[in-house]
Amino acid sequence: MDRKITIPVKIKIQNEDFDVSKETKILREKQTGAIVNFVGVVRGFDERNNSLIDSMTLEHYPGMTELEIEKIVKQSCERWNITGVTVIHRVGKLLPSDQIVFVGVSAKHRQNAFDSCNFIMDWLKTKAPFWKVEENKNQKKWVNYNLSDDEATKKWVV
Amino acid sequence: MDRKITIPVKIKIQNEDFDVSKETKILREKQTGAIVNFVGVVRGFDERNNSLIDSMTLEHYPGMTELEIEKIVKQSCERWNITGVTVIHRVGKLLPSDQIVFVGVSAKHRQNAFDSCNFIMDWLKTKAPFWKVEENKNQKKWVNYNLSDDEATKKWVV
Amino acid sequence: MVIKYFSWIREHIGKSEEFIELPDNVKNISELINYLNNLNDNYKKVFVKKDLIKIAVNRTYCSVETKISNNDEIAFFPPVTGG
Amino acid sequence: MVIKYFSWIREHIGKSEEFIELPDNVKNISELINYLNNLNDNYKKVFVKKDLIKIAVNRTYCSVETKISNNDEIAFFPPVTGG
């Protein structure tokens, strides 16, 4: 990956919430026609264990997380003609319906923005070192890795 | 299309701008894990004619527009397991970098939200009766239909 | 019958809508276009570009063969360019 | 060398990181795991689940064959569950 990313890229790991309007506004520029945003949300119910979730805590590997996300964004820039990328991932304690992650991609043409955003999310899910623990009044449970996330990345193999 | 849509669907044609954060918040609910938003933006430059754009005016066919968007949303609901849809399209005079259209889809699983949002945008581009005229100090020019938009819908034919 | 025109078609014809009493011999869109073409040259200049004209009857896309009656709302417009 | 542990691996081992002086006979990750397993049972209970453990050397994914030296930062963690 020698090609330099010359588009604006913002990657943040933070405890605070993010503002989707503010982030979308940053991605809007004269030469951009399309923005695709992904927002991940804390669910209030664990389908696999049929139990309610009171809260969720996210930890990560500072230093490596940013590096892995940068690698994914670089690959996305090499593959699609896009004009800007923002990735914000929250860590710490979150409640049901809280926002977890924002991936925003701008491009002149919408399909590039759709594909690039989808690609970044799929690889973030399998490569970026974050771990979730779900809490309710009875127990604390580390979320199991989801095999379907591995499957999801296969559609990007050329 | 006999199946009733039982998920919240919001469709608005309006002059006013929209707030992406507010719309995303409406789509966040306890059983939703993923939201994909598309935001269309007015470009400041017409690539095909190599000219600057000072403003753009959108007109539409009131009554038919809402009907066509409803049809597209219904098809999307039948095809993917999604939990909410919002479509907002602005009309009237807009300036470069202004927001034109918002399509937000929530789902438990992210790929459904990505595909459904992409599907709605592709069909909105070819079916919803809106017309754009681009203005600069020298001329006023109706935007030509883009053949690539027709091509884009072909990926959804099963 | 009400006929609506949009975008450059509206500008060429010079009005956004008009009300006409459908003659007895006009049974479908194709015949309506012929009827309008005989009214004046503005219509002819528009309808000659038939590949660039979409048609709706009662707010639903249709073809030139679609049957029409006096209670219908007809619309002529170019391929759409929203989004 | 610094070794970092995350998620349930951190909880099982009882610490988030530790500093060790790499013995001369430990040249790769596989040998490091053997070395740690001999320190106490907490390591054994973790490393027996080898299919559930990802490894990074200097913040880059690697395998058990990856060569290591005393200046490296090693990390053991479960498959990731962010996003």
Coordinates of C-alpha atoms in Angstrom, one line a residue:
Chain A
M1 CA 0.0 0.0 0.0
D2 CA 2.3 2.7 -1.2
R3 CA -0.3 5.0 -2.7
K4 CA -0.7 8.0 -0.4
I5 CA -4.2 8.9 0.8
T6 CA -4.7 12.4 -0.3
I7 CA -8.4 12.7 0.8
P8 CA -9.4 13.9 4.3
V9 CA -9.6 11.0 6.7
K10 CA -10.7 11.3 10.3
I11 CA -10.4 8.4 12.7
K12 CA -11.4 8.8 16.4
I13 CA -11.7 6.4 19.3
Q14 CA -13.6 8.2 22.1
N15 CA -15.9 7.8 25.1
E16 CA -18.2 10.7 24.1
D17 CA -21.2 10.4 21.7
F18 CA -20.9 11.8 18.2
D19 CA -23.2 14.1 16.2
V20 CA -24.2 12.5 12.9
S21 CA -25.2 15.9 11.4
K22 CA -21.9 17.5 12.3
E23 CA -20.0 14.6 10.9
T24 CA -22.1 14.6 7.7
K25 CA -21.5 18.4 7.3
I26 CA -17.7 17.8 7.5
L27 CA -18.0 15.3 4.7
R28 CA -20.0 17.7 2.5
E29 CA -17.8 19.6 0.1
K30 CA -18.1 21.2 -3.3
Q31 CA -17.0 18.1 -5.2
T32 CA -19.0 15.6 -3.3
G33 CA -22.4 14.4 -4.5
A34 CA -23.1 11.5 -2.1
I35 CA -22.5 10.6 1.5
V36 CA -23.3 7.2 3.0
N37 CA -23.2 6.9 6.8
F38 CA -23.4 3.8 8.9
V39 CA -24.4 4.1 12.5
G40 CA -24.2 1.1 14.8
V41 CA -26.6 1.1 17.7
V42 CA -26.6 -0.8 21.1
R43 CA -29.4 -3.3 21.0
G44 CA -31.5 -3.8 24.2
F45 CA -31.9 -7.5 23.7
D46 CA -29.5 -10.4 23.1
E47 CA -31.2 -12.6 20.6
R48 CA -28.7 -15.5 20.9
N49 CA -29.2 -15.8 24.6
N50 CA -32.8 -14.5 24.8
S51 CA -32.0 -12.0 27.5
L52 CA -32.3 -8.3 28.1
I53 CA -29.3 -6.1 28.1
D54 CA -29.0 -3.3 30.7
S55 CA -25.7 -1.9 29.4
M56 CA -22.6 -2.7 27.3
T57 CA -19.0 -1.9 27.9
L58 CA -16.5 -1.7 25.0
E59 CA -12.7 -2.0 25.5
H60 CA -10.1 -1.7 22.8
Y61 CA -6.3 -1.9 22.2
P62 CA -5.2 1.7 22.0
G63 CA -2.6 2.2 19.3
M64 CA -3.4 -1.0 17.4
T65 CA -7.1 0.0 16.9
E66 CA -6.2 3.2 15.0
L67 CA -3.6 1.3 12.9
E68 CA -6.0 -1.4 11.8
I69 CA -8.7 1.1 10.9
E70 CA -6.2 3.2 8.9
K71 CA -5.3 0.1 7.0
I72 CA -8.9 -0.6 6.1
V73 CA -9.5 3.0 5.1
K74 CA -6.4 2.9 2.9
Q75 CA -7.6 -0.2 1.1
S76 CA -11.0 1.4 0.6
C77 CA -9.3 4.5 -0.9
E78 CA -7.3 2.4 -3.3
R79 CA -10.4 0.5 -4.4
W80 CA -13.0 3.2 -4.8
N81 CA -13.0 6.8 -6.0
I82 CA -14.1 8.5 -2.8
T83 CA -13.6 12.0 -1.4
G84 CA -13.6 11.7 2.4
V85 CA -13.8 9.2 5.2
T86 CA -14.7 9.5 8.9
V87 CA -14.6 6.6 11.4
I88 CA -15.6 7.2 15.0
H89 CA -15.8 4.3 17.4
R90 CA -16.9 4.8 21.0
V91 CA -15.5 2.8 24.0
G92 CA -16.6 2.6 27.6
K93 CA -20.1 2.0 29.0
L94 CA -23.1 2.4 26.7
L95 CA -26.8 1.9 27.1
P96 CA -29.4 0.4 24.8
S97 CA -30.1 2.6 21.7
D98 CA -26.8 4.5 22.2
Q99 CA -24.7 5.1 19.2
I100 CA -21.5 2.9 19.0
V101 CA -19.9 3.5 15.7
F102 CA -20.0 6.0 12.8
V103 CA -18.6 5.3 9.4
G104 CA -19.2 8.1 6.9
V105 CA -17.9 8.1 3.3
S106 CA -18.3 10.8 0.7
A107 CA -17.9 10.3 -3.1
K108 CA -18.9 12.0 -6.3
H109 CA -20.9 8.9 -7.3
R110 CA -23.2 7.2 -4.8
Q111 CA -22.3 3.6 -5.5
N112 CA -18.6 4.2 -4.5
A113 CA -19.8 5.7 -1.2
F114 CA -22.2 2.7 -0.6
D115 CA -19.5 0.1 -1.4
S116 CA -16.7 1.8 0.5
C117 CA -18.8 2.3 3.6
N118 CA -20.0 -1.3 3.5
F119 CA -16.4 -2.5 3.0
I120 CA -15.0 -0.5 5.9
M121 CA -17.8 -1.7 8.3
D122 CA -17.3 -5.4 7.3
W123 CA -13.5 -5.3 7.9
L124 CA -13.8 -3.1 11.0
K125 CA -16.0 -5.9 12.4
T126 CA -13.4 -8.6 11.9
K127 CA -10.1 -6.7 12.3
A128 CA -10.4 -3.7 14.6
P129 CA -9.5 -4.7 18.2
F130 CA -12.6 -3.9 20.1
W131 CA -14.4 -6.2 22.6
K132 CA -17.9 -5.9 24.0
V133 CA -19.2 -7.1 27.3
E134 CA -22.9 -7.1 27.9
E135 CA -24.3 -6.5 31.3
N136 CA -27.6 -7.1 33.0
K137 CA -28.5 -7.4 36.7
N138 CA -27.8 -11.2 36.7
Q139 CA -24.5 -11.4 34.8
K140 CA -21.8 -9.9 32.8
K141 CA -21.0 -11.7 29.5
W142 CA -18.3 -11.1 26.8
V143 CA -20.0 -11.1 23.4
N144 CA -19.0 -14.0 21.3
Y145 CA -17.4 -13.6 17.9
N146 CA -19.9 -13.9 15.1
L147 CA -19.0 -16.2 12.3
S148 CA -21.3 -14.3 9.9
D149 CA -18.9 -11.3 10.2
D150 CA -16.1 -13.5 8.7
E151 CA -18.5 -14.5 5.9
A152 CA -19.4 -10.9 5.2
T153 CA -15.8 -10.0 4.3
K154 CA -15.7 -12.7 1.6
K155 CA -17.7 -10.6 -0.8
W156 CA -14.8 -8.1 -1.0
V157 CA -12.2 -10.7 -2.2
V158 CA -11.3 -10.1 -5.8
Chain B
M1 CA -47.8 -6.1 -3.1
D2 CA -50.4 -7.2 -0.6
R3 CA -48.2 -7.5 2.4
K4 CA -48.8 -4.6 4.7
I5 CA -45.9 -2.5 5.8
T6 CA -45.9 -2.7 9.6
I7 CA -42.7 -0.8 10.2
P8 CA -42.5 2.9 10.7
V9 CA -42.1 4.7 7.3
K10 CA -41.8 8.4 6.9
I11 CA -41.8 10.1 3.5
K12 CA -41.6 13.8 3.1
I13 CA -41.2 16.3 0.2
Q14 CA -40.2 19.7 1.6
N15 CA -38.5 22.9 0.9
E16 CA -36.7 23.0 4.3
D17 CA -33.4 21.4 5.1
F18 CA -33.3 18.2 7.2
D19 CA -31.3 17.3 10.3
V20 CA -29.4 14.0 9.8
S21 CA -28.9 13.6 13.5
K22 CA -32.6 14.1 14.3
E23 CA -33.6 11.6 11.5
T24 CA -31.0 9.1 12.7
K25 CA -32.3 9.4 16.3
I26 CA -35.9 8.6 15.1
L27 CA -34.6 5.5 13.4
R28 CA -32.8 4.3 16.6
E29 CA -34.9 1.9 18.6
K30 CA -34.3 -0.9 21.0
Q31 CA -34.4 -3.6 18.4
T32 CA -32.3 -1.9 15.8
G33 CA -28.6 -2.6 15.5
A34 CA -27.7 -0.7 12.3
I35 CA -28.7 2.4 10.5
V36 CA -27.5 3.3 7.0
N37 CA -28.1 6.9 5.8
F38 CA -27.7 8.2 2.3
V39 CA -27.4 12.0 1.9
G40 CA -27.3 13.6 -1.6
V41 CA -25.5 16.9 -1.9
V42 CA -25.7 19.6 -4.5
R43 CA -22.4 19.7 -6.4
G44 CA -20.8 23.0 -7.3
F45 CA -19.5 21.9 -10.6
D46 CA -21.1 20.3 -13.7
E47 CA -18.6 17.7 -14.9
R48 CA -20.3 16.9 -18.2
N49 CA -20.5 20.5 -19.2
N50 CA -17.3 21.7 -17.4
S51 CA -19.1 24.6 -15.8
L52 CA -19.7 26.1 -12.4
I53 CA -23.1 25.8 -10.8
D54 CA -24.5 28.8 -8.8
S55 CA -27.7 27.2 -7.8
M56 CA -30.1 24.4 -8.6
T57 CA -33.9 24.3 -8.5
L58 CA -35.9 21.1 -8.1
E59 CA -39.5 20.6 -9.1
H60 CA -41.7 17.5 -8.7
Y61 CA -45.1 16.1 -9.3
P62 CA -47.0 16.4 -6.0
G63 CA -49.0 13.4 -5.4
M64 CA -47.2 11.1 -7.8
T65 CA -43.9 11.6 -6.1
E66 CA -45.1 10.3 -2.7
L67 CA -46.9 7.4 -4.5
E68 CA -43.7 6.3 -6.4
I69 CA -41.5 6.5 -3.3
E70 CA -44.1 4.5 -1.3
K71 CA -44.0 1.8 -3.9
I72 CA -40.2 1.6 -3.8
V73 CA -40.2 1.5 0.0
K74 CA -42.8 -1.3 0.0
Q75 CA -40.7 -3.4 -2.4
S76 CA -37.7 -2.8 -0.1
C77 CA -39.7 -3.9 3.0
E78 CA -40.7 -7.1 1.1
R79 CA -37.2 -7.9 0.1
W80 CA -35.2 -7.2 3.3
N81 CA -35.8 -7.5 7.0
I82 CA -35.7 -3.9 8.0
T83 CA -37.1 -2.0 11.0
G84 CA -37.7 1.5 9.7
V85 CA -37.4 3.8 6.7
T86 CA -37.2 7.6 6.3
V87 CA -37.1 9.3 2.9
I88 CA -36.9 13.1 2.7
H89 CA -36.5 14.9 -0.6
R90 CA -36.1 18.6 -0.9
V91 CA -37.6 20.8 -3.7
G92 CA -37.1 24.4 -4.6
K93 CA -33.9 26.4 -4.9
L94 CA -30.7 24.9 -3.5
L95 CA -27.1 26.0 -3.3
P96 CA -23.8 24.0 -3.8
S97 CA -23.1 21.7 -0.8
D98 CA -26.8 21.9 0.3
Q99 CA -28.4 18.6 1.2
I100 CA -31.0 17.3 -1.4
V101 CA -32.1 13.9 -0.3
F102 CA -32.0 11.7 2.9
V103 CA -32.7 8.0 2.8
G104 CA -32.3 6.3 6.1
V105 CA -32.9 2.6 6.8
S106 CA -32.7 0.8 10.1
A107 CA -32.3 -3.0 10.5
K108 CA -31.2 -5.5 13.1
H109 CA -28.4 -6.6 10.7
R110 CA -26.3 -4.2 8.8
Q111 CA -26.3 -5.8 5.4
N112 CA -30.1 -5.5 5.2
A113 CA -29.8 -1.8 6.0
F114 CA -27.0 -1.2 3.4
D115 CA -28.8 -3.1 0.6
S116 CA -32.2 -1.6 1.3
C117 CA -30.9 2.0 1.4
N118 CA -28.9 1.4 -1.8
F119 CA -32.0 -0.1 -3.5
I120 CA -34.3 2.8 -2.5
M121 CA -31.8 5.3 -3.8
D122 CA -31.3 3.5 -7.2
W123 CA -35.1 3.3 -7.8
L124 CA -35.8 6.8 -6.5
K125 CA -33.3 8.1 -9.1
T126 CA -35.1 6.4 -12.0
K127 CA -38.8 6.5 -10.8
A128 CA -39.6 9.4 -8.5
P129 CA -40.8 12.4 -10.5
F130 CA -38.3 15.1 -9.7
W131 CA -36.5 17.4 -12.1
K132 CA -33.4 19.5 -11.6
V133 CA -32.5 22.7 -13.4
E134 CA -29.0 24.0 -12.9
E135 CA -28.4 27.8 -12.9
N136 CA -25.3 30.0 -13.3
K137 CA -25.0 33.6 -14.3
N138 CA -24.9 32.7 -18.0
Q139 CA -27.7 30.1 -18.3
K140 CA -30.3 27.9 -16.9
K141 CA -30.1 24.2 -17.9
W142 CA -32.4 21.2 -17.2
V143 CA -30.2 18.3 -16.0
N144 CA -30.1 15.5 -18.5
Y145 CA -31.2 12.1 -17.5
N146 CA -28.2 9.8 -16.7
L147 CA -28.1 6.4 -18.4
S148 CA -25.9 5.1 -15.6
D149 CA -28.9 5.4 -13.2
D150 CA -30.9 3.0 -15.4
E151 CA -27.9 0.6 -15.3
A152 CA -27.7 0.9 -11.5
T153 CA -31.2 -0.6 -11.1
K154 CA -30.3 -3.7 -13.0
K155 CA -28.4 -5.2 -10.0
W156 CA -31.7 -5.5 -8.1
V157 CA -33.4 -7.7 -10.8
V158 CA -33.7 -11.2 -9.4
Chain C
M1 CA -59.5 15.8 -18.1
V2 CA -56.5 17.5 -16.6
I3 CA -53.2 17.4 -18.3
K4 CA -50.0 18.3 -16.4
Y5 CA -46.6 19.2 -17.9
F6 CA -43.3 19.3 -16.1
S7 CA -39.7 20.5 -16.5
W8 CA -38.7 21.6 -20.1
I9 CA -42.0 20.2 -21.4
R10 CA -43.9 22.7 -19.2
E11 CA -41.7 25.5 -20.5
H12 CA -42.1 24.5 -24.2
I13 CA -45.9 24.1 -24.0
G14 CA -46.1 27.3 -21.9
K15 CA -48.3 26.0 -19.1
S16 CA -48.1 23.6 -16.2
E17 CA -51.6 22.2 -16.6
E18 CA -54.7 22.5 -18.7
F19 CA -58.2 21.2 -18.7
I20 CA -59.7 19.7 -21.9
E21 CA -62.9 18.0 -22.8
L22 CA -61.8 14.7 -24.4
P23 CA -63.2 14.2 -27.9
D24 CA -65.1 11.0 -28.5
N25 CA -62.5 9.6 -30.9
V26 CA -59.6 9.9 -28.4
K27 CA -59.4 6.6 -26.5
N28 CA -55.8 6.3 -25.5
I29 CA -52.6 8.4 -24.9
S30 CA -51.4 8.0 -28.5
E31 CA -54.6 9.5 -29.8
L32 CA -54.4 12.3 -27.2
I33 CA -51.0 13.2 -28.4
N34 CA -52.2 13.4 -32.0
Y35 CA -55.1 15.5 -30.9
L36 CA -52.8 17.9 -29.0
N37 CA -50.4 18.1 -32.0
N38 CA -53.2 19.5 -34.1
L39 CA -53.9 22.3 -31.6
N40 CA -50.6 24.2 -32.2
D41 CA -46.9 23.9 -33.0
N42 CA -45.7 24.0 -29.3
Y43 CA -47.2 20.5 -28.8
K44 CA -45.6 19.2 -32.0
K45 CA -42.1 20.5 -30.9
V46 CA -42.5 18.6 -27.6
F47 CA -44.1 15.4 -28.8
V48 CA -41.6 14.9 -31.6
K49 CA -39.1 14.0 -28.9
K50 CA -41.2 10.9 -28.0
D51 CA -38.2 9.0 -26.6
L52 CA -37.7 11.7 -24.0
I53 CA -41.2 11.8 -22.7
K54 CA -42.6 9.7 -19.9
I55 CA -46.4 9.4 -19.4
A56 CA -48.5 9.0 -16.2
V57 CA -52.2 8.3 -16.0
N58 CA -53.6 9.0 -12.5
R59 CA -50.1 9.3 -11.1
T60 CA -49.0 5.9 -12.4
Y61 CA -46.5 5.3 -15.2
C62 CA -48.1 4.1 -18.4
S63 CA -47.5 3.7 -22.1
V64 CA -49.0 5.3 -25.2
E65 CA -51.4 2.5 -25.5
T66 CA -53.0 3.1 -22.1
K67 CA -56.8 3.7 -22.4
I68 CA -58.0 7.1 -21.0
S69 CA -61.3 8.7 -20.1
N70 CA -62.5 12.2 -19.3
N71 CA -62.0 11.8 -15.5
D72 CA -58.3 11.0 -15.8
E73 CA -55.3 13.0 -14.7
I74 CA -52.6 12.7 -17.5
A75 CA -49.0 13.9 -17.1
F76 CA -46.2 14.3 -19.6
F77 CA -42.7 14.7 -18.3
P78 CA -39.0 14.0 -19.1
P79 CA -37.0 11.2 -17.5
V80 CA -36.6 12.0 -13.9
T81 CA -33.4 13.6 -12.4
G82 CA -34.0 13.8 -8.7
G83 CA -31.9 12.3 -5.8
Chain D
M1 CA 9.2 -7.2 26.5
V2 CA 5.6 -6.1 27.2
I3 CA 2.7 -8.5 26.9
K4 CA -0.8 -7.2 26.8
Y5 CA -4.1 -9.1 27.5
F6 CA -7.6 -8.1 26.5
S7 CA -11.2 -9.0 27.2
W8 CA -11.7 -12.4 29.0
I9 CA -8.1 -13.3 28.5
R10 CA -7.1 -10.2 30.6
E11 CA -9.6 -11.4 33.3
H12 CA -8.4 -15.0 33.3
I13 CA -4.8 -14.0 33.6
G14 CA -5.6 -11.3 36.1
K15 CA -3.7 -8.4 34.6
S16 CA -3.9 -6.2 31.5
E17 CA -0.1 -6.2 30.9
E18 CA 3.2 -7.4 32.2
F19 CA 6.9 -6.9 31.5
I20 CA 9.1 -9.9 31.1
E21 CA 12.7 -10.5 30.2
L22 CA 12.7 -12.9 27.3
P23 CA 14.7 -16.0 28.0
D24 CA 17.3 -16.8 25.3
N25 CA 15.6 -20.0 24.1
V26 CA 12.3 -18.2 23.4
K27 CA 12.5 -17.1 19.7
N28 CA 8.9 -17.0 18.6
I29 CA 5.3 -16.7 19.8
S30 CA 4.8 -20.5 20.1
E31 CA 7.8 -20.7 22.4
L32 CA 6.6 -17.7 24.4
I33 CA 3.3 -19.4 25.0
N34 CA 5.1 -22.5 26.3
Y35 CA 7.2 -20.4 28.6
L36 CA 4.1 -18.6 30.0
N37 CA 2.2 -21.9 30.4
N38 CA 5.0 -23.1 32.8
L39 CA 4.6 -20.0 35.0
N40 CA 1.2 -20.9 36.4
D41 CA -2.2 -22.5 35.6
N42 CA -3.9 -19.2 34.7
Y43 CA -1.9 -19.1 31.5
K44 CA -2.6 -22.8 30.8
K45 CA -6.3 -22.2 31.1
V46 CA -6.2 -19.4 28.6
F47 CA -3.8 -20.8 26.0
V48 CA -5.5 -24.2 25.8
K49 CA -8.2 -22.3 23.9
K50 CA -5.8 -21.6 21.1
D51 CA -8.5 -21.4 18.4
L52 CA -10.0 -18.4 20.3
I53 CA -6.8 -16.4 20.6
K54 CA -5.5 -13.8 18.3
I55 CA -1.9 -12.6 18.5
A56 CA -0.3 -9.2 17.6
V57 CA 3.3 -8.3 17.6
N58 CA 4.0 -4.5 17.6
R59 CA 0.3 -3.9 17.0
T60 CA 0.1 -6.0 13.8
Y61 CA -1.7 -9.4 13.5
C62 CA 0.7 -12.3 13.4
S63 CA 0.9 -16.1 13.8
V64 CA 2.5 -18.4 16.4
E65 CA 5.5 -18.8 14.2
T66 CA 6.3 -15.1 14.2
K67 CA 9.8 -14.3 15.5
I68 CA 10.0 -12.1 18.6
S69 CA 12.7 -10.1 20.5
N70 CA 12.9 -8.4 23.8
N71 CA 11.9 -5.0 22.4
D72 CA 8.6 -6.2 21.0
E73 CA 5.1 -5.5 22.3
I74 CA 3.0 -8.7 22.2
A75 CA -0.7 -8.9 22.6
F76 CA -3.1 -11.8 23.2
F77 CA -6.8 -11.2 22.6
P78 CA -10.1 -13.0 21.6
P79 CA -11.6 -12.5 18.1
V80 CA -12.8 -8.9 18.0
T81 CA -16.5 -7.9 18.6
G82 CA -16.6 -4.2 17.9
G83 CA -18.7 -2.2 15.5

